[in-house]
Structure formats: structure tokens, C-alpha cells
CSV table of C-alpha atoms in Angstrom, one decimal:
chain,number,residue,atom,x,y,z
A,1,UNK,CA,-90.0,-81.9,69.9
A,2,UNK,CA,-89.7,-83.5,66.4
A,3,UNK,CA,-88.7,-81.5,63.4
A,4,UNK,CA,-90.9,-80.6,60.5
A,5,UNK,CA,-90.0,-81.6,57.1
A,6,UNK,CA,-88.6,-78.0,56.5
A,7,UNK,CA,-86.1,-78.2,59.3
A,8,UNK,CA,-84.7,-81.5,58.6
A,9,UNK,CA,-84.3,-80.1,54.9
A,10,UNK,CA,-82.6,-77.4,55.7
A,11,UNK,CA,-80.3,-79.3,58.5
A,12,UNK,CA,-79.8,-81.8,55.3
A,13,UNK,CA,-78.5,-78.7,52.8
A,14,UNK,CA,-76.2,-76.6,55.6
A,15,UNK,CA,-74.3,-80.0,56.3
A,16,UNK,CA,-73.8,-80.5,52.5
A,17,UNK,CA,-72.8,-77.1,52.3
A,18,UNK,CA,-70.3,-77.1,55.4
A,19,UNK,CA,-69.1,-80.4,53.5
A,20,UNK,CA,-68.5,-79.0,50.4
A,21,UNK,CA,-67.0,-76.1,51.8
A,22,UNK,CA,-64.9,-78.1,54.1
A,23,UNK,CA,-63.5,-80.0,51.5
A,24,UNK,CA,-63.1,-77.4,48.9
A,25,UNK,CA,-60.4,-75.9,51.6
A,26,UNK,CA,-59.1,-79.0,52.0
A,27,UNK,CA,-58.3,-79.2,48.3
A,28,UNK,CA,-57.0,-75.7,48.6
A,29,UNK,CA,-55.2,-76.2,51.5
A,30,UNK,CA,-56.5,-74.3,53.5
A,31,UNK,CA,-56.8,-75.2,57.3
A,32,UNK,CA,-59.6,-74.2,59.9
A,33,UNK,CA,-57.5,-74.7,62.7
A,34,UNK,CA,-54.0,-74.6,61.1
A,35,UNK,CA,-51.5,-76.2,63.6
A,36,UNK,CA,-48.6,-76.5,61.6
A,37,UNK,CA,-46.0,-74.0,59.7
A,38,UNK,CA,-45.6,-72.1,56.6
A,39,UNK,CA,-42.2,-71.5,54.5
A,40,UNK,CA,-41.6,-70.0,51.0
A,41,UNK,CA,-40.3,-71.3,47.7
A,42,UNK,CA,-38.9,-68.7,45.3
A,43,UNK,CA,-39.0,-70.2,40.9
A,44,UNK,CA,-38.6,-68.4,37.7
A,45,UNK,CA,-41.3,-70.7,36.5
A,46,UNK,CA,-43.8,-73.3,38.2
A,47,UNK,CA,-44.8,-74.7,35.0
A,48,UNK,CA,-48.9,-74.6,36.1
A,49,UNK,CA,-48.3,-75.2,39.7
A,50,UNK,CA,-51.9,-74.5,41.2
A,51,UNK,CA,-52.9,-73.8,45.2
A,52,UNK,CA,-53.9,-77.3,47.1
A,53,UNK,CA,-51.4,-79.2,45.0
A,54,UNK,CA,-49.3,-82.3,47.4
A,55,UNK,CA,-45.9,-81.4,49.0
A,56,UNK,CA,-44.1,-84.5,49.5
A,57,UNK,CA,-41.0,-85.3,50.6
A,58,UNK,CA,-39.2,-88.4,50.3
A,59,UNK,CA,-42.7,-89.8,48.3
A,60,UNK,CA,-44.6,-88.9,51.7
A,61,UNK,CA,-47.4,-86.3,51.1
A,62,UNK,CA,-46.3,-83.5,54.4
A,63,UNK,CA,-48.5,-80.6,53.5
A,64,UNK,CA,-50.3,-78.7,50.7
A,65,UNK,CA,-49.4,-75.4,48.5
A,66,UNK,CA,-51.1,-72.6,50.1
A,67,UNK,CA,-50.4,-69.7,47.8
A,68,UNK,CA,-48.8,-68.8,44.0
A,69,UNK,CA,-48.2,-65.2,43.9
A,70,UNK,CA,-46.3,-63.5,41.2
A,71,UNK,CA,-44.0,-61.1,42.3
A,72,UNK,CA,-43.5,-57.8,40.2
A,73,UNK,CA,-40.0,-58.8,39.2
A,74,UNK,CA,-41.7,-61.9,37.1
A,75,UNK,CA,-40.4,-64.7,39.7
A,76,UNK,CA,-42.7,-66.8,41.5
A,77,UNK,CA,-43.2,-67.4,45.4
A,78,UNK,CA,-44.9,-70.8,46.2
A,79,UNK,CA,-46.3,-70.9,50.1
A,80,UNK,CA,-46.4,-73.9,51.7
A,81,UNK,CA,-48.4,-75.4,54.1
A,82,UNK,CA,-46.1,-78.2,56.2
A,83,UNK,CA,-47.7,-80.5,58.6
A,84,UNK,CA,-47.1,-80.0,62.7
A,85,UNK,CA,-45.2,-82.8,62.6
A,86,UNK,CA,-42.5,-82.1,59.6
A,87,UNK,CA,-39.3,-80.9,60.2
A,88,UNK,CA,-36.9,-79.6,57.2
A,89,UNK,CA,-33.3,-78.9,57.6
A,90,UNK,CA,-31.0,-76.0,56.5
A,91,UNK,CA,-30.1,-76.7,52.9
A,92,UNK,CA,-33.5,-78.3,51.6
A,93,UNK,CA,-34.3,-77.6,48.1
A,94,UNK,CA,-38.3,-77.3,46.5
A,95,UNK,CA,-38.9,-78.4,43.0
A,96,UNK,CA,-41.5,-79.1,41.1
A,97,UNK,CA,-42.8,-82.3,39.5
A,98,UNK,CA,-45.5,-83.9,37.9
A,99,UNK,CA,-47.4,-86.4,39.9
A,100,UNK,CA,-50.0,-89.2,38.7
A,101,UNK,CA,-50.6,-89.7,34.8
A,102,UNK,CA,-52.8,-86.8,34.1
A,103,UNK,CA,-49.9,-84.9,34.6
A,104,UNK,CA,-50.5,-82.8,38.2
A,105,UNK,CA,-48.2,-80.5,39.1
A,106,UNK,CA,-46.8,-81.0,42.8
A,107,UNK,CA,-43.7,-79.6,45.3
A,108,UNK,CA,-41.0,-82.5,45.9
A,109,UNK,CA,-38.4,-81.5,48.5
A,110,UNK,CA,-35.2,-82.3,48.3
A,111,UNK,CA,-33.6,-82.9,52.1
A,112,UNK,CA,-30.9,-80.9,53.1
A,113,UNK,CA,-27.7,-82.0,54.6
A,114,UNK,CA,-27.3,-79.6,57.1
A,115,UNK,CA,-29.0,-80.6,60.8
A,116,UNK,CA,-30.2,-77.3,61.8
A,117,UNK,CA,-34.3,-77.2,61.2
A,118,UNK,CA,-35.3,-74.2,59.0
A,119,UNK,CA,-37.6,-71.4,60.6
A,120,UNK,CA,-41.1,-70.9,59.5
A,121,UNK,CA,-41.1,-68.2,57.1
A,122,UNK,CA,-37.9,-69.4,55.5
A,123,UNK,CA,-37.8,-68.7,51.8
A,124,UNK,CA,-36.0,-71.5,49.4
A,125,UNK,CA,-34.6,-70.9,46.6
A,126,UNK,CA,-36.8,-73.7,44.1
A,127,UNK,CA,-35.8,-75.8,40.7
A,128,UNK,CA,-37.1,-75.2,38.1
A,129,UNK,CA,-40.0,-77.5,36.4
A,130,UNK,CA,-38.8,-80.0,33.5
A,131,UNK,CA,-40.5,-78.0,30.4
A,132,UNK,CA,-42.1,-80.1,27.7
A,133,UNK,CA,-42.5,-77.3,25.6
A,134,UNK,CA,-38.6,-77.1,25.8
A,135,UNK,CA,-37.8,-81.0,25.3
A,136,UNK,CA,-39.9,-81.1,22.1
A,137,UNK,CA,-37.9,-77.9,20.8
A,138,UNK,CA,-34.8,-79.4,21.8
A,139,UNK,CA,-36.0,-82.6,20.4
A,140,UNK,CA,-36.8,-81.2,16.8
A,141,UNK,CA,-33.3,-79.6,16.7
A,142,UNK,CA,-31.7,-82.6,17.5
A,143,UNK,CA,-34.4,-84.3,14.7
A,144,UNK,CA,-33.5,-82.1,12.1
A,145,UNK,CA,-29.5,-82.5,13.0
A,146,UNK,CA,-29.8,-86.3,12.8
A,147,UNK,CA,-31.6,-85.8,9.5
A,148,UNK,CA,-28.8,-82.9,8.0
A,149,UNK,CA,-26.3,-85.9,8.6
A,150,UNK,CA,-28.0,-88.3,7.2
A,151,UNK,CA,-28.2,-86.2,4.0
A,152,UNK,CA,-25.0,-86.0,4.4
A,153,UNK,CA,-23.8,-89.6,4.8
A,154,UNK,CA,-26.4,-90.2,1.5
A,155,UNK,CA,-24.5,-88.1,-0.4
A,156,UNK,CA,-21.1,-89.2,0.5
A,157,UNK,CA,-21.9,-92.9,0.2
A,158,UNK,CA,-23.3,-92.3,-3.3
A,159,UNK,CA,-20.0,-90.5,-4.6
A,160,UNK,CA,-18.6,-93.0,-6.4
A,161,UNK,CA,-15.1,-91.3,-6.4
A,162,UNK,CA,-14.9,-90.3,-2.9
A,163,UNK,CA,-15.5,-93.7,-1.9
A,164,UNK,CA,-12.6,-94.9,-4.0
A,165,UNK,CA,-10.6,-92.4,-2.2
A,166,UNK,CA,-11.6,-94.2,1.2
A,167,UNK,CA,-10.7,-97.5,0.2
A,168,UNK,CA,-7.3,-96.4,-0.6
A,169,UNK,CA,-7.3,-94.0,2.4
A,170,UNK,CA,-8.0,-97.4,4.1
A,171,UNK,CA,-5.3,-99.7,2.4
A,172,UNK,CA,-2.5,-97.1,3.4
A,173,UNK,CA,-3.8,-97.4,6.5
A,174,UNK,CA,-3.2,-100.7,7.0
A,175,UNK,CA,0.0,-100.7,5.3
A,176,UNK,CA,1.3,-97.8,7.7
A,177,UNK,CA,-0.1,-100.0,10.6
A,178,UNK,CA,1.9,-102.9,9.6
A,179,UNK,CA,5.1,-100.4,9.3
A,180,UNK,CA,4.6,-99.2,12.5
A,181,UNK,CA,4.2,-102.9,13.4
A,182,UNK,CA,7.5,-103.8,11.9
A,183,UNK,CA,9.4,-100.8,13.6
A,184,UNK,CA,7.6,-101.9,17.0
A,185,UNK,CA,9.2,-105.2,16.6
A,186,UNK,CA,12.6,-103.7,15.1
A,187,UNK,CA,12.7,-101.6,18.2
A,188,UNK,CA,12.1,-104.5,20.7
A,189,UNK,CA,15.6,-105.9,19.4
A,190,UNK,CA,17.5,-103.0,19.7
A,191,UNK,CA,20.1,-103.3,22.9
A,192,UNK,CA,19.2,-100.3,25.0
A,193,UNK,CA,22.1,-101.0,27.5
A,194,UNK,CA,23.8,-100.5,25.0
A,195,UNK,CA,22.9,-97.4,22.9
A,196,UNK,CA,23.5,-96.3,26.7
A,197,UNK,CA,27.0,-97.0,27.5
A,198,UNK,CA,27.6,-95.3,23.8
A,199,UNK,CA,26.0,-92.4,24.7
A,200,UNK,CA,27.4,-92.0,28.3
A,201,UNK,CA,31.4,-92.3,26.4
A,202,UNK,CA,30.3,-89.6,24.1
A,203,UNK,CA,29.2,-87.4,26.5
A,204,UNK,CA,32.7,-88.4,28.5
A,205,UNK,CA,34.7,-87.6,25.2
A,206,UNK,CA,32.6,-84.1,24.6
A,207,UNK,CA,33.5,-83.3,28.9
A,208,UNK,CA,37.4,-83.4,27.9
A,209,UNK,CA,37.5,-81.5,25.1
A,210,UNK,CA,39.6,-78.1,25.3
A,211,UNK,CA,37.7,-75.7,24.1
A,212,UNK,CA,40.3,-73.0,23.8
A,213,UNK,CA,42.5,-75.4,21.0
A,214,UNK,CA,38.5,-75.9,19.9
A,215,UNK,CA,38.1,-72.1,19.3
A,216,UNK,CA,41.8,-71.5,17.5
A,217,UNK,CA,40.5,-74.0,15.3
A,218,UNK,CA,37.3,-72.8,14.8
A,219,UNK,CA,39.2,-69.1,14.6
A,220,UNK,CA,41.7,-70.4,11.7
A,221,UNK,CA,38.5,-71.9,9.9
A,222,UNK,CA,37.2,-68.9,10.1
A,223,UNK,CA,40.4,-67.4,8.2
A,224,UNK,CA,40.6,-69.6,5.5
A,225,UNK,CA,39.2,-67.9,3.2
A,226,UNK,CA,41.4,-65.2,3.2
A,227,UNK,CA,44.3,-67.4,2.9
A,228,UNK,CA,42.9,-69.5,0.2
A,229,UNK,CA,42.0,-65.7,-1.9
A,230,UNK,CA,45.8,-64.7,-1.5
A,231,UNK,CA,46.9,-68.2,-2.7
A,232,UNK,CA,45.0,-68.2,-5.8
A,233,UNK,CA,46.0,-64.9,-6.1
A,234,UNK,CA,49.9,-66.0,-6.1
A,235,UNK,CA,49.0,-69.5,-8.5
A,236,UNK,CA,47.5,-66.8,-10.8
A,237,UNK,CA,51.1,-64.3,-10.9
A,238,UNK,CA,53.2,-67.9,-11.0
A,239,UNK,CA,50.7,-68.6,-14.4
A,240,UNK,CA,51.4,-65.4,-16.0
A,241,UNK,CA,55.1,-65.4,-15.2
A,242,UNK,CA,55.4,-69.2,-16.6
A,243,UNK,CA,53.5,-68.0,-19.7
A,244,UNK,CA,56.3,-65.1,-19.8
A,245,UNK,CA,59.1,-67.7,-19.4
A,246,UNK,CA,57.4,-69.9,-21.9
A,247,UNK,CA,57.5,-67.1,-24.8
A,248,UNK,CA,60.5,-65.7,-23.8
A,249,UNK,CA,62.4,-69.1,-24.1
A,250,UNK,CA,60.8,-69.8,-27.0
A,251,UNK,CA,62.1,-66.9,-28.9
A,252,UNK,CA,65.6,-68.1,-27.2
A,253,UNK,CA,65.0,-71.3,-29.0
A,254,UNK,CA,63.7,-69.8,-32.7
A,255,UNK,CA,66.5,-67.2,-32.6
A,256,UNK,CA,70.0,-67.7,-31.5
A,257,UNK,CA,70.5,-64.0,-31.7
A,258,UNK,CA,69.0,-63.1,-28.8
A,259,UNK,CA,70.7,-65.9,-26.7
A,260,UNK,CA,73.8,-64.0,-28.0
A,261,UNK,CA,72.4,-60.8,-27.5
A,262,UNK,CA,72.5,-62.0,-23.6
A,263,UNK,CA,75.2,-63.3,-23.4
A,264,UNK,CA,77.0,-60.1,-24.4
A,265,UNK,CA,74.8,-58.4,-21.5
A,266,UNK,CA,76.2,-60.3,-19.4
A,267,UNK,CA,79.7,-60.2,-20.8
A,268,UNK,CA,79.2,-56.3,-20.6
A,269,UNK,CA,78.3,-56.3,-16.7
A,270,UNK,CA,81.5,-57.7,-15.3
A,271,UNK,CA,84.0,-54.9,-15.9
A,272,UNK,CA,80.6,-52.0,-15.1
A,273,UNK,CA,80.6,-54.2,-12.3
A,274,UNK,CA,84.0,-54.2,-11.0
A,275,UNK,CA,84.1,-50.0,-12.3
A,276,UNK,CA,81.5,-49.7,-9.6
A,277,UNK,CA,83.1,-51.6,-6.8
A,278,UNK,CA,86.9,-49.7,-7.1
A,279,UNK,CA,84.9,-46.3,-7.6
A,280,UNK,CA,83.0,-47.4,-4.2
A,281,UNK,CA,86.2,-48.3,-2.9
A,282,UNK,CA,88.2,-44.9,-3.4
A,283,UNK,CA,84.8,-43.5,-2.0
A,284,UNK,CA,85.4,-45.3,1.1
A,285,UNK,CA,89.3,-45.3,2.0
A,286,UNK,CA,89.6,-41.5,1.5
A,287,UNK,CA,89.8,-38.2,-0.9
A,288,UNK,CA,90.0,-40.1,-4.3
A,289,UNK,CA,92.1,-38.8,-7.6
A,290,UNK,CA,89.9,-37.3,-9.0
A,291,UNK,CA,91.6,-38.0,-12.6
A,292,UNK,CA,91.2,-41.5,-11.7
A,293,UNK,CA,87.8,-41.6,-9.8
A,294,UNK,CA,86.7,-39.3,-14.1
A,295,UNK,CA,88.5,-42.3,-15.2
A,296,UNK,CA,86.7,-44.8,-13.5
A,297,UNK,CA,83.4,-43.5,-14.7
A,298,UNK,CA,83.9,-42.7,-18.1
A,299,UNK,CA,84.4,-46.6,-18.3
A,300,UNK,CA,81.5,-47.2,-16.0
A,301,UNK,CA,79.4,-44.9,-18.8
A,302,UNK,CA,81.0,-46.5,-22.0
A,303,UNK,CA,79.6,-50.2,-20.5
A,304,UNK,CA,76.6,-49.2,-19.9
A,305,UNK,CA,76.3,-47.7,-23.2
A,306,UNK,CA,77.8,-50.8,-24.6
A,307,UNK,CA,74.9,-52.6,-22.8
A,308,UNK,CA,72.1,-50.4,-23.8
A,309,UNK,CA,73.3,-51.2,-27.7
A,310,UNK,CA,73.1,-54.8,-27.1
A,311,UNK,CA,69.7,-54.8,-25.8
């Protein structure tokens, strides 16, 4: 039995519609008969990541974001749809990237190194998305340094006295170069072997010293001063007693009187002198006359009182 005009429209719009809903769940994808696996990715940000977008890995497309639900700690988990035939290993890492010029947002997976396949239901921890936002503000800081220094260099280049300063800054650099040039050169001369051999006897010499003699030396150093005081001490008593002898033979040479004046001192001390050696005497040998031993001092008594006149 043929169908009426109504039937084949309305054959005509339920296949349009089973089309259009087919492929909207496609885009989204979603799968009627789903024979593959899901896994999670965990971000602090997807950047605009929407459900349906590509998951490739390796620039091969191998399934489709199911799901972007936000979490109520503010992160992100991305579900994802894999293909039957995909396989990821322990270790594998989900970021997101921008595919195509417009600028789509898509999953790129990053193989892992480890051979054991993950599970389904694994979560991943994901990268972060490259933020434009953040390049241009990172870019206009790095602008307006680059412009700060070249305000900078303006200024400096226009200072007439600072760039006088720099040329000489740059002349004693050059002379300092070729001094260090010169020494360079002055050192390449020098025998090595032999500063050596000079260094190795004066380390022999410094072994076989005694250092006991060293330390009575360093000890009698150390007394020196003491010793140098007390002679100046004696130089100054030998100046005053020449400046005595000085006067008093002076006077002996203005006035003969008192050269005669000593010389009856001295004429005066013999016989006191030889009083005091018999009185000693008799004091030694025995009981002395004592007539004799008054005798013997009255003359003792009259030269010194003979000698106290003279002086």
C-alpha cells in the first residue's frame, strides 16, 4: 500500500529530527551505544573548555569530553569519553589546548611512561590552559619595563658629564688591561723551579731552628727595656757627678786656697789614722793602759778637731 502525502511528510521530518538529534550528541559526545571507557581530569581552570570538544593524543582524535562539572572547592573535573580501542598508561597527563584558528578549546594527553594501562574511572591530575589574559598582562609589565629603561638609557646618554666620566672609566680600563697584560707577561719569565728550591731551603732552615735559644732571645728582648731605663738612669747620676767634678775643680783652679785647704785634710788624717789603728790594737792584744789608751784619744780628738777647722 502506497503512502499518502502526509505519511511520507512526516517519515521525511522524524528522520531529520533523529538526524539532528543524532548528531547534536555526537557533537556532545554523547554515545547511543557507548562501547568504550570513561576517566577523569581534575584543573584549576579549563580556560572555556566546553562538552563535545576533541581528545587527542599524539595529534590523533581518541574520544570526546563528556562532562565539565565544577566541583564546590572551585576546581574543575573534565569527563572523558575514550574510544574502545584506546589504551592510556599509568603516568598520562591531560592538558588543555587550543585547536584550529578560531581558537577551540580541546584535551591533549600527554603519554605516560609507566606500562601499566589506567582503569576506567581513573582521575588525572590536568595542566593548566596557556591564559591569554595572563600573557598580555605579563606582556605590558615587561612593555612598560623595557620602556622605564629606555628612559633611563635617554637620560644617561644625554648627561654630558656622566658620559665624560665613562670615557675615562673606559681609558683606565684599558690602561689597567694592558698592566695586567704586562704582569701576565712579567710572570711568564719568572723561574718557578726556582722560587721553589728557595722556598723548600727556607722551610729547611725554619725546621732547625731551636726554639728554646729562640725564646731566651725573645725573653731578653722582652727585658730590654728595663735594662735600657736603669742605664739611662746611671748616664744621668755619671752627668750630675761630672757637673759636680767640673765645679768643684774649677774652684780648685780659681782658688789655691782650697787646694791647700785639702791638702792639710789630708796631712791631718795620717796621724788620726795611725791614733785609730794603735788604739784598735791595744783593743785587740789585751786590757789596755788606760792612761795611754786617754792618751791615744785625746790625740785622735785634737786631729779631728784640727780637720774640722780646715774644712
Amino acid at each position: 500500500m502506497l503512502l499518502n502525502l502526509e505519511a511520507k511528510v512526516g517519515l521525511f521530518v522524524v528522520i531529520v529530527v533523529t538526524l539532528l538529534i543524532v548528531g547534536l550528541m555526537w557533537l556532545s559526545g554523547s554515545r547511543i551505544i557507548d562501547r568504550g571507557y570513561q576517566i577523569e581530569a581534575e584543573f584549576e581552570h579549563v580556560g572555556g573548555l566546553r562538552p563535545g570538544a576533541p581528545v587527542q593524543m599524539s595529534g590523533v582524535d581518541i574520544g570526546r569530553v563528556g562532562d565539565v562539572l565544577l566541583t564546590p572547592t572551585g576546581k574543575v573535573i573534565v569527563r572523558l569519553k575514550l574510544k574502545p580501542g584506546v589504551r592510556l598508561n599509568t603516568g598520562s597527563i591531560p592538558t588543555i589546548s587550543t585547536a584550529g584558528v578560531l581558537g577551540e578549546k580541546m584535551i591533549e594527553i600527554l603519554p605516560g611512561e609507566k606500562t601499566s594501562p589506567l582503569t576506567a574511572g581513573t582521575t588525572l591530575q590536568g595542566i593548566e590552559p596557556f591564559s591569554t589574559e595572563q600573557f598580555l598582562q605579563e606582556s605590558l609589565g615587561l612593555l612598560s619595563s623595557v620602556k622605564r629603561v629606555t628612559d633611563s638609557l635617554e637620560q644617561l646618554l644625554s648627561d654630558q658629564e656622566l658620559g665624560k666620566r665613562v670615557m675615562k672609566t673606559t681609558v683606565d680600563l684599558e690602561t689597567i688591561s694592558e698592566n695586567l697584560a704586562m704582569f701576565s707577561t712579567e710572570l711568564s719569565t719568572i723561574n718557578l723551579l726556582t722560587i721553589i728550591n728557595n722556598l723548600e731551603e727556607i722551610t729547611t732552615g725554619l725546621t732547625k731552628i731551636e726554639y728554646e735559644k729562640a725564646n731566651k732571645i725573645l725573653t731578653s728582648l722582652s727585658e730590654t727595656p728595663a735594662l735600657f731605663s736603669q742605664l739611662n738612669n746611671f748616664l744621668t747620676g755619671l752627668d750630675s757627678l761630672q757637673a759636680e767634678l767640673n765645679i768643684f775643680l774649677a774652684e780648685l783652679r780659681a782658688d789655691g786656697q782650697t787646694s791647700s785647704a785639702i791638702k792639710n785634710i789630708l796631712t791631718e788624717l795620717e796621724p788620726t789614722a795611725t791614733n785609730l789603728n794603735e788604739l784598735s790594737a791595744q783593743l785587740v792584744t789585751g786590757d789596755p793602759n788606760l792612761a795611754d789608751l786617754l792618751l791615744e784619744t785625746k790625740k785622735m780628738l785634737e786631729s779631728i778637731n784640727s780637720i774640722t777647722k780646715g774644712i
